[in-house]
mmCIF file of C-alpha atoms and ligand atoms in Angstrom:
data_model
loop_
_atom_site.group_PDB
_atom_site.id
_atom_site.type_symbol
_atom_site.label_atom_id
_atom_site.label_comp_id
_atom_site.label_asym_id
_atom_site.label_seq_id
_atom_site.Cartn_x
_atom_site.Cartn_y
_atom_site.Cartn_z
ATOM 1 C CA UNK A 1 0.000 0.000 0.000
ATOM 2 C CA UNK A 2 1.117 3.828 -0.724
ATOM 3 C CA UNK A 3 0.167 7.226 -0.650
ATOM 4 C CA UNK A 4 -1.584 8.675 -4.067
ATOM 5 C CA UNK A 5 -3.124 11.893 -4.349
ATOM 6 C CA UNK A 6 -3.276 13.962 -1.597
ATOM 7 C CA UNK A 7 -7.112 14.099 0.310
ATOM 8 C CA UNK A 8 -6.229 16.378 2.638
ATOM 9 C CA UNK A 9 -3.441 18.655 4.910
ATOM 10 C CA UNK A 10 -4.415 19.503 8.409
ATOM 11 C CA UNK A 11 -2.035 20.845 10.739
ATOM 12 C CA UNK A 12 0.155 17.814 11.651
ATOM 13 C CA UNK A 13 -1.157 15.754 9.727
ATOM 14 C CA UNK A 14 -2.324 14.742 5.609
ATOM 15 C CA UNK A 15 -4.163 12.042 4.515
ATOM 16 C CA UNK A 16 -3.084 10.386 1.559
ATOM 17 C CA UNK A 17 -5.754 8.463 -0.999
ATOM 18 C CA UNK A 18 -5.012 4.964 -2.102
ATOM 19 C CA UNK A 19 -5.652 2.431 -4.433
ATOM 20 C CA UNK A 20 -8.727 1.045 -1.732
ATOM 21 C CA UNK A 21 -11.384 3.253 -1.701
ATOM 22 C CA UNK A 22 -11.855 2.655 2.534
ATOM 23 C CA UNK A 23 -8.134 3.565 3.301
ATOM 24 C CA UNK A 24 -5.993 6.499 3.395
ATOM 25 C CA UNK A 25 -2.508 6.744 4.916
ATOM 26 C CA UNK A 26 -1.881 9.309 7.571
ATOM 27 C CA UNK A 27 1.218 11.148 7.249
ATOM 28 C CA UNK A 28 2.201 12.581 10.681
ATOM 29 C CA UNK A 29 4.541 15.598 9.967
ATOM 30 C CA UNK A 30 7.053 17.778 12.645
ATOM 31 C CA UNK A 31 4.896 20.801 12.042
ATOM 32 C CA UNK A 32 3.809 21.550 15.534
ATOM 33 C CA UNK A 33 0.858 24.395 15.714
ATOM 34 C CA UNK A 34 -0.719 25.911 18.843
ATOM 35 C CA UNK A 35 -3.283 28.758 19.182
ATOM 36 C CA UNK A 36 -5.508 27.658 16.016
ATOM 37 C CA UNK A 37 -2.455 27.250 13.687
ATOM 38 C CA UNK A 38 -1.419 31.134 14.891
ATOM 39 C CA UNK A 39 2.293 29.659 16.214
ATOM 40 C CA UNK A 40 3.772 26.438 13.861
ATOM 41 C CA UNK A 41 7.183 24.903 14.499
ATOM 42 C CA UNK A 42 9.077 22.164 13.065
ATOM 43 C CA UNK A 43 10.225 19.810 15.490
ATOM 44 C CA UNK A 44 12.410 17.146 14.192
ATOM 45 C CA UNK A 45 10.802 13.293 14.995
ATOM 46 C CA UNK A 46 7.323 14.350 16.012
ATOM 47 C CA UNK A 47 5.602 13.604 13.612
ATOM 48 C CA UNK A 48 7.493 9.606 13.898
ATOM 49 C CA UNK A 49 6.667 9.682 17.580
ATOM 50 C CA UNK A 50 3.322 10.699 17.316
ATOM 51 C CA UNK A 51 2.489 8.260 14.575
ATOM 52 C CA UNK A 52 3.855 5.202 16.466
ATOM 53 C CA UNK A 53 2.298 6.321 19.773
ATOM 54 C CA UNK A 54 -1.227 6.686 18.232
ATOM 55 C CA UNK A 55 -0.414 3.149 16.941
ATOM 56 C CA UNK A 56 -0.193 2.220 20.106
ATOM 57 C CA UNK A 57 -2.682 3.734 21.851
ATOM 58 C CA UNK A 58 -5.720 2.860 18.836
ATOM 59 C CA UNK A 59 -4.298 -1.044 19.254
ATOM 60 C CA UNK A 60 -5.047 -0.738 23.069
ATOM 61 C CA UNK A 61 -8.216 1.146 22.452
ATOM 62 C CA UNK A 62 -9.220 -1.332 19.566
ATOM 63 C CA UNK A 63 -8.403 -4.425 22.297
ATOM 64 C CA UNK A 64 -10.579 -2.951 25.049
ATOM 65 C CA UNK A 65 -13.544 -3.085 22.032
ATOM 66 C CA UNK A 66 -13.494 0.346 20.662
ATOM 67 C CA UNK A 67 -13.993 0.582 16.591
ATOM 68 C CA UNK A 68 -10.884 2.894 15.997
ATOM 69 C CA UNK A 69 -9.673 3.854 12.179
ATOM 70 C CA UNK A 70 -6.390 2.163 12.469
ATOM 71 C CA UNK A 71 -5.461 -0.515 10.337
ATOM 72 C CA UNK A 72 -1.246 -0.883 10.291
ATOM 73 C CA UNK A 73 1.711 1.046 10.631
ATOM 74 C CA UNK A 74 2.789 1.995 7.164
ATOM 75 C CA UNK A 75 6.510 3.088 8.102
ATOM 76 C CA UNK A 76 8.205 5.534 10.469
ATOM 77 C CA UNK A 77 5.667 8.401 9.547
ATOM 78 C CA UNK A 78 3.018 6.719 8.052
ATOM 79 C CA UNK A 79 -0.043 4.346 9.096
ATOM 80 C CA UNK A 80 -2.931 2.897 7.278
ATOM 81 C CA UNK A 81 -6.175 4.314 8.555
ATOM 82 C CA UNK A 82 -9.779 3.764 7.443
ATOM 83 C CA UNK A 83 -10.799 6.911 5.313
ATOM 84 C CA UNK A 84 -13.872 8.404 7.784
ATOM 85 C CA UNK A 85 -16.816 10.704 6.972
ATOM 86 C CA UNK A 86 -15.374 12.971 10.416
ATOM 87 C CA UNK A 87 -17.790 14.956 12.090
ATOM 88 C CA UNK A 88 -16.524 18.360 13.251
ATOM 89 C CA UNK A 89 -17.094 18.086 16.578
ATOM 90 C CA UNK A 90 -14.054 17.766 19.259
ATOM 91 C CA UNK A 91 -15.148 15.208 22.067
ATOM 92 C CA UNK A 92 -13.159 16.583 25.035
ATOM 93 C CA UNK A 93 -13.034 14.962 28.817
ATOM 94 C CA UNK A 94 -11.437 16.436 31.889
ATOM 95 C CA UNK A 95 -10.011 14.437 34.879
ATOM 96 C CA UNK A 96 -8.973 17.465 36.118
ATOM 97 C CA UNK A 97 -9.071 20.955 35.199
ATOM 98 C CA UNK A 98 -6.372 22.775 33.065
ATOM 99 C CA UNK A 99 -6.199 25.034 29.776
ATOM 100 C CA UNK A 100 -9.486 27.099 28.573
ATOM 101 C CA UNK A 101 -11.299 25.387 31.346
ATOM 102 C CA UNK A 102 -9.341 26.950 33.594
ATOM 103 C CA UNK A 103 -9.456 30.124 32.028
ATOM 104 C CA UNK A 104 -13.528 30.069 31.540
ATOM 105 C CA UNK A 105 -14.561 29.459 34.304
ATOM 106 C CA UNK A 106 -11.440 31.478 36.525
ATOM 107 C CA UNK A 107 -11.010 27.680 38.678
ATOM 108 C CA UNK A 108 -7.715 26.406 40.149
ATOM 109 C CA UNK A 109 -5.177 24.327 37.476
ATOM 110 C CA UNK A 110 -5.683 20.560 38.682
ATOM 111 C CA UNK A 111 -8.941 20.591 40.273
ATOM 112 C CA UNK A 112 -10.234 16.673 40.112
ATOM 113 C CA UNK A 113 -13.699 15.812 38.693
ATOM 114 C CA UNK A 114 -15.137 12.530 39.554
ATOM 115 C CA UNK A 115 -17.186 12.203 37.463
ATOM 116 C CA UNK A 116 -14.421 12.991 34.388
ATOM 117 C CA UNK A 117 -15.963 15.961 32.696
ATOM 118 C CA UNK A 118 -17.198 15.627 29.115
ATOM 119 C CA UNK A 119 -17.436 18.398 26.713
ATOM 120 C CA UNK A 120 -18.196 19.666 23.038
ATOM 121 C CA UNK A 121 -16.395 22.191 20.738
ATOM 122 C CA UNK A 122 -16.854 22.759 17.399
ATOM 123 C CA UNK A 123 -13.646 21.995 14.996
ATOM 124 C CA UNK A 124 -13.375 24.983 13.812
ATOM 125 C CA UNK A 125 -9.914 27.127 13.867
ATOM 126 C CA UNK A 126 -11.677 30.798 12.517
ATOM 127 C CA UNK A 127 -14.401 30.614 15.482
ATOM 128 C CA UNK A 128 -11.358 28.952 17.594
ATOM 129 C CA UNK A 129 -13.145 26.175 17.889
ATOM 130 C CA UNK A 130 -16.228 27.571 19.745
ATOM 131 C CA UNK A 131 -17.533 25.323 22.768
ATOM 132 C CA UNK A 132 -20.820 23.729 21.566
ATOM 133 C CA UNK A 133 -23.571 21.151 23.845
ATOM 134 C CA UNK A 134 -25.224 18.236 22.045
ATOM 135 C CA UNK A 135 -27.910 19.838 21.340
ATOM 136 C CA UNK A 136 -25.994 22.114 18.842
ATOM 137 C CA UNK A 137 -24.406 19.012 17.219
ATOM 138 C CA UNK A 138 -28.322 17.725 16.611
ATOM 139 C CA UNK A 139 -29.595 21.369 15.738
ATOM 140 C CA UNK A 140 -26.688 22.144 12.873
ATOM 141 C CA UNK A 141 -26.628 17.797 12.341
ATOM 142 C CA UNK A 142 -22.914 17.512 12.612
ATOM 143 C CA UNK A 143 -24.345 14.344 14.055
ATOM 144 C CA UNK A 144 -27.707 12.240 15.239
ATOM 145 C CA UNK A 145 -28.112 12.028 19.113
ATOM 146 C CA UNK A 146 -27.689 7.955 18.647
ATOM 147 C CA UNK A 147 -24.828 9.113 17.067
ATOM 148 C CA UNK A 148 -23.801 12.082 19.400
ATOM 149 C CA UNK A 149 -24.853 9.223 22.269
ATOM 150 C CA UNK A 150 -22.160 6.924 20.852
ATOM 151 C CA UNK A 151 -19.829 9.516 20.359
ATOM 152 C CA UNK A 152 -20.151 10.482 24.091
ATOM 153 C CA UNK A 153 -19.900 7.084 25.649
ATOM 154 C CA UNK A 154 -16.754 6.028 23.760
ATOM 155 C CA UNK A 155 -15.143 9.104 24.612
ATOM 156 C CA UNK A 156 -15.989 7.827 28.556
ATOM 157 C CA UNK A 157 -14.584 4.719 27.926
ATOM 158 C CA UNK A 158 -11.416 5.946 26.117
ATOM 159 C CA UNK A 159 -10.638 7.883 29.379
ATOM 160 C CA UNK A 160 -11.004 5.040 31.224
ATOM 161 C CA UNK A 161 -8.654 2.172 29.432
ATOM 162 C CA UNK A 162 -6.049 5.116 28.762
ATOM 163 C CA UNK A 163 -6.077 6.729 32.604
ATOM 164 C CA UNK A 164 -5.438 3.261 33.984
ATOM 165 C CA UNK A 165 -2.699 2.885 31.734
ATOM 166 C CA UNK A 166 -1.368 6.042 32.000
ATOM 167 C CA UNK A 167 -1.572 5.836 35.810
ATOM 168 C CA UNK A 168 0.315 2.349 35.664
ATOM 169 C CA UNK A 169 3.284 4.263 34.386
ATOM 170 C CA UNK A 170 3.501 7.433 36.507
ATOM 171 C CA UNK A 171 1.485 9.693 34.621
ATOM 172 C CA UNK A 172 -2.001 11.385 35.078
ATOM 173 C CA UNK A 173 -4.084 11.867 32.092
ATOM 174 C CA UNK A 174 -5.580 15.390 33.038
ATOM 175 C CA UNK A 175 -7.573 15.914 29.800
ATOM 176 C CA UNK A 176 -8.089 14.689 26.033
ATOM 177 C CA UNK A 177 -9.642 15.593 22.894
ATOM 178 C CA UNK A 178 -10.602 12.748 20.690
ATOM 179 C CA UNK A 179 -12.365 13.077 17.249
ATOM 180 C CA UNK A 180 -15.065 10.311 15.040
ATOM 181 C CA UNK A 181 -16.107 9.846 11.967
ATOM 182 C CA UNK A 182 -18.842 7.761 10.278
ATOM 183 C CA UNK A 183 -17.136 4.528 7.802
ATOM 184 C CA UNK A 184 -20.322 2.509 6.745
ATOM 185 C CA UNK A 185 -22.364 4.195 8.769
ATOM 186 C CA UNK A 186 -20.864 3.082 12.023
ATOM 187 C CA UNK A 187 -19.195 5.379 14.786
ATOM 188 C CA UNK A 188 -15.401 4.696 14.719
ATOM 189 C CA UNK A 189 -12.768 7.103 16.324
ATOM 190 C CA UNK A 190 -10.738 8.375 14.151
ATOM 191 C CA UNK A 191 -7.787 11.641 13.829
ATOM 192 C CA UNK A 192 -5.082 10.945 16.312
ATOM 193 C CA UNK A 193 -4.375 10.260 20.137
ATOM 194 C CA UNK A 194 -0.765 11.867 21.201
ATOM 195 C CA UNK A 195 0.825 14.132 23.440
ATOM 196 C CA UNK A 196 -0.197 16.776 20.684
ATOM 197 C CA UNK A 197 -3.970 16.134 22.008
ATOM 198 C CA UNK A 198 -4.151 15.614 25.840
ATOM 199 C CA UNK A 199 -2.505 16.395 28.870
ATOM 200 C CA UNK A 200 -0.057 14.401 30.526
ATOM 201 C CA UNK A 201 1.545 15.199 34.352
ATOM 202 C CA UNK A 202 3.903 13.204 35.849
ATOM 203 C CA UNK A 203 2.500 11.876 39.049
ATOM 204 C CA UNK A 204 5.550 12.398 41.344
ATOM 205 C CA UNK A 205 7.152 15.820 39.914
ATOM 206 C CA UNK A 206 4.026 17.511 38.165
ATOM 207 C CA UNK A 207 6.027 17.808 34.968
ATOM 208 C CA UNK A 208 3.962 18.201 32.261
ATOM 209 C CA UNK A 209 4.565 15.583 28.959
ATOM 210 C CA UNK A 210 2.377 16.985 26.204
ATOM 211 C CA UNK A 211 2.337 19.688 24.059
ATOM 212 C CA UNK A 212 1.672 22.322 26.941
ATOM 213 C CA UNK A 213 5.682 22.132 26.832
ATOM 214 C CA UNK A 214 5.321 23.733 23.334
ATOM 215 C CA UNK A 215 2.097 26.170 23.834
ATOM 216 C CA UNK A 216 4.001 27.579 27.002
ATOM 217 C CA UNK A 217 7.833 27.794 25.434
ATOM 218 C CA UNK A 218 9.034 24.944 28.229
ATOM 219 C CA UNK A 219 11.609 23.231 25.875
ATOM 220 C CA UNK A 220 12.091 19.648 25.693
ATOM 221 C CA UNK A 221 8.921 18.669 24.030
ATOM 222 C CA UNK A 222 10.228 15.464 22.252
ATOM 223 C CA UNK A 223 11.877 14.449 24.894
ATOM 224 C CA UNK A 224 8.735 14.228 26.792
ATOM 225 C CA UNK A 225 6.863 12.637 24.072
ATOM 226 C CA UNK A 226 10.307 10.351 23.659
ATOM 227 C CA UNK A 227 9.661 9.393 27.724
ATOM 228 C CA UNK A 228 5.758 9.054 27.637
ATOM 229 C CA UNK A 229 6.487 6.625 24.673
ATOM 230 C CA UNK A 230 9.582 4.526 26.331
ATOM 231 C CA UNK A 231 7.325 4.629 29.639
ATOM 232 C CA UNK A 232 4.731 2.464 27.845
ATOM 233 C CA UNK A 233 6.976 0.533 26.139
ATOM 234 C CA UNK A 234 6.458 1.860 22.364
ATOM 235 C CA UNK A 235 10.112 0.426 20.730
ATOM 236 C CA UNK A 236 10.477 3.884 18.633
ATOM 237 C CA UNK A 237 11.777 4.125 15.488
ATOM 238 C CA UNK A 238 12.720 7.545 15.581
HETATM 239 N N1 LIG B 301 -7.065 20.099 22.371
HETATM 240 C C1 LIG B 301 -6.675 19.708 21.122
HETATM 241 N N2 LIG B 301 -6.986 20.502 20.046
HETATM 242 C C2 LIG B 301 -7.693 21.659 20.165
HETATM 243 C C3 LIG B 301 -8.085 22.056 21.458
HETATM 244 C C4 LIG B 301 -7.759 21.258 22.529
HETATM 245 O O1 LIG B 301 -6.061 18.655 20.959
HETATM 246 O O2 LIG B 301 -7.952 22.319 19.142
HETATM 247 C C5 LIG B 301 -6.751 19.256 23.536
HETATM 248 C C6 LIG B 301 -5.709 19.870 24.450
HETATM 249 O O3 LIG B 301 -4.416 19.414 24.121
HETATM 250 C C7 LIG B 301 -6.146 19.372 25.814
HETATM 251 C C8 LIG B 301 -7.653 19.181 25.695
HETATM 252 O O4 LIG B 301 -7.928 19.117 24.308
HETATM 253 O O5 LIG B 301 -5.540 18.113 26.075
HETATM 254 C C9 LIG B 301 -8.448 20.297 26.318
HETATM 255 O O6 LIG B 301 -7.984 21.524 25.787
HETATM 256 P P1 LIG B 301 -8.501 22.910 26.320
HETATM 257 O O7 LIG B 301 -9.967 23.037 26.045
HETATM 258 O O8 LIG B 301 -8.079 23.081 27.728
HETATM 259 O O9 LIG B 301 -7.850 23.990 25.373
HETATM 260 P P2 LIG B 301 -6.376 24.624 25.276
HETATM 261 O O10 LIG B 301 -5.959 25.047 26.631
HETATM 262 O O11 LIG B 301 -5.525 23.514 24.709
HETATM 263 O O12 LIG B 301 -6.572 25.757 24.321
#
């Protein structure tokens, strides 16, 4: 299998037609972007690490029973991926608080919620991707509510296979944002899980391991990716 015309370019990533009409590769590139694509930065192996690590993580998801787009790792930058219908809708949950949460509602960074909190914002970089309820995803139908239902209950169990193992290597798995799309009319997830899309703090320093380390000009940012991958065992090739 290999890449043909080009389907699309997002920030980090493009998506690559082929000659099977239900898969694309997924090129995961360096570029780096934070603040809706305002700030983008080349950082050399990202885009490897963050392919093999959402390898990883959709095989894990995938075992625990959640439909996920993956199919194979293609090479060092590449994977096979089912090509989605994806509905613009970000599926975010909180274990505890951080970022624009933090900033909306003026609460203190690392506040725990138990339940996680789940919530909605539209993919949208222009409107900064606008926080939305499900009842604007059925108004606008970005999605049905058995879909929006489905959507919302994955997302729940995502957070809980991937905070157990996150916890079971010294890291708390403050917040994600997870994406779906529709492949023969079925819910899978779909886009990427990295460092790029959650937050990761080290449970005995507070260090943070995700792209925070870019958005606030920490340094070091694939080396924390690097150590959130060796932690969980992801032989890198990179
Ligand atoms: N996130 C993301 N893409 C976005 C917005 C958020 O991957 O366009 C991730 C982000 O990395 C974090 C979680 O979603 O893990 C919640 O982000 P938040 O709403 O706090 O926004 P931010 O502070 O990143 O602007």
């Amino acid at each position: 299998m290999k890449a043909l015309d080009l389907l699309y370019q997002g920030k980090a990533k493009s998506a690559y037609l082929t000659d099977d009409p239900d898969l694309v590769v997924l090129r995961f590139r360096d570029d780096t972007s934070a603040f809706d694509g305002e700030v983008i930065e080349q950082l050399v192996d990202k885009g490897a690490i963050n392919n093999q690590f959402n390898g990883f993580i959709m095989e894990a998801l995938g075992a625990a029973g959640i439909p996920t787009h993956f199919e194979k790792l293609l090479n060092a930058n590449e994977s096979v991926v089912k090509r989605l219908d994806m509905i613009p809708v970000e599926c975010v949950v909180r274990n505890q608080a951080a970022g624009s949460l933090v900033r909306r509602l003026g609460i203190e960074e690392g506040l725990s919620f138990d339940p996680p909190l789940f919530e909605l914002f539209l993919k949208n970089d222009e409107l900064h991707d606008p926080m939305i309820t499900e009842h604007h995803v059925e108004a606008f139908r970005w999605a049905t509510r058995a879909e929006m239902a489905t959507m919302h209950d994955l997302t729940l169990r995502v957070n809980e296979v991937l905070r157990a193992m996150f916890f079971d290597v010294g890291l708390l798995l403050v917040d994600f944002k997870i994406e779906f799309g529709r492949f023969h009319g079925e819910i899978f997830l779909g886009d990427e899980f990295s460092p790029d899309g959650c937050r990761l703090w080290d449970i005995e320093t507070g260090e943070k391991k995700d792209k925070d380390r870019f958005r606030q000009g920490l340094g070091g940012v694939v080396e924390a990716y690097r150590d959130v991958s060796e932690r969980l065992g992801i032989k890198l090739d990179a």
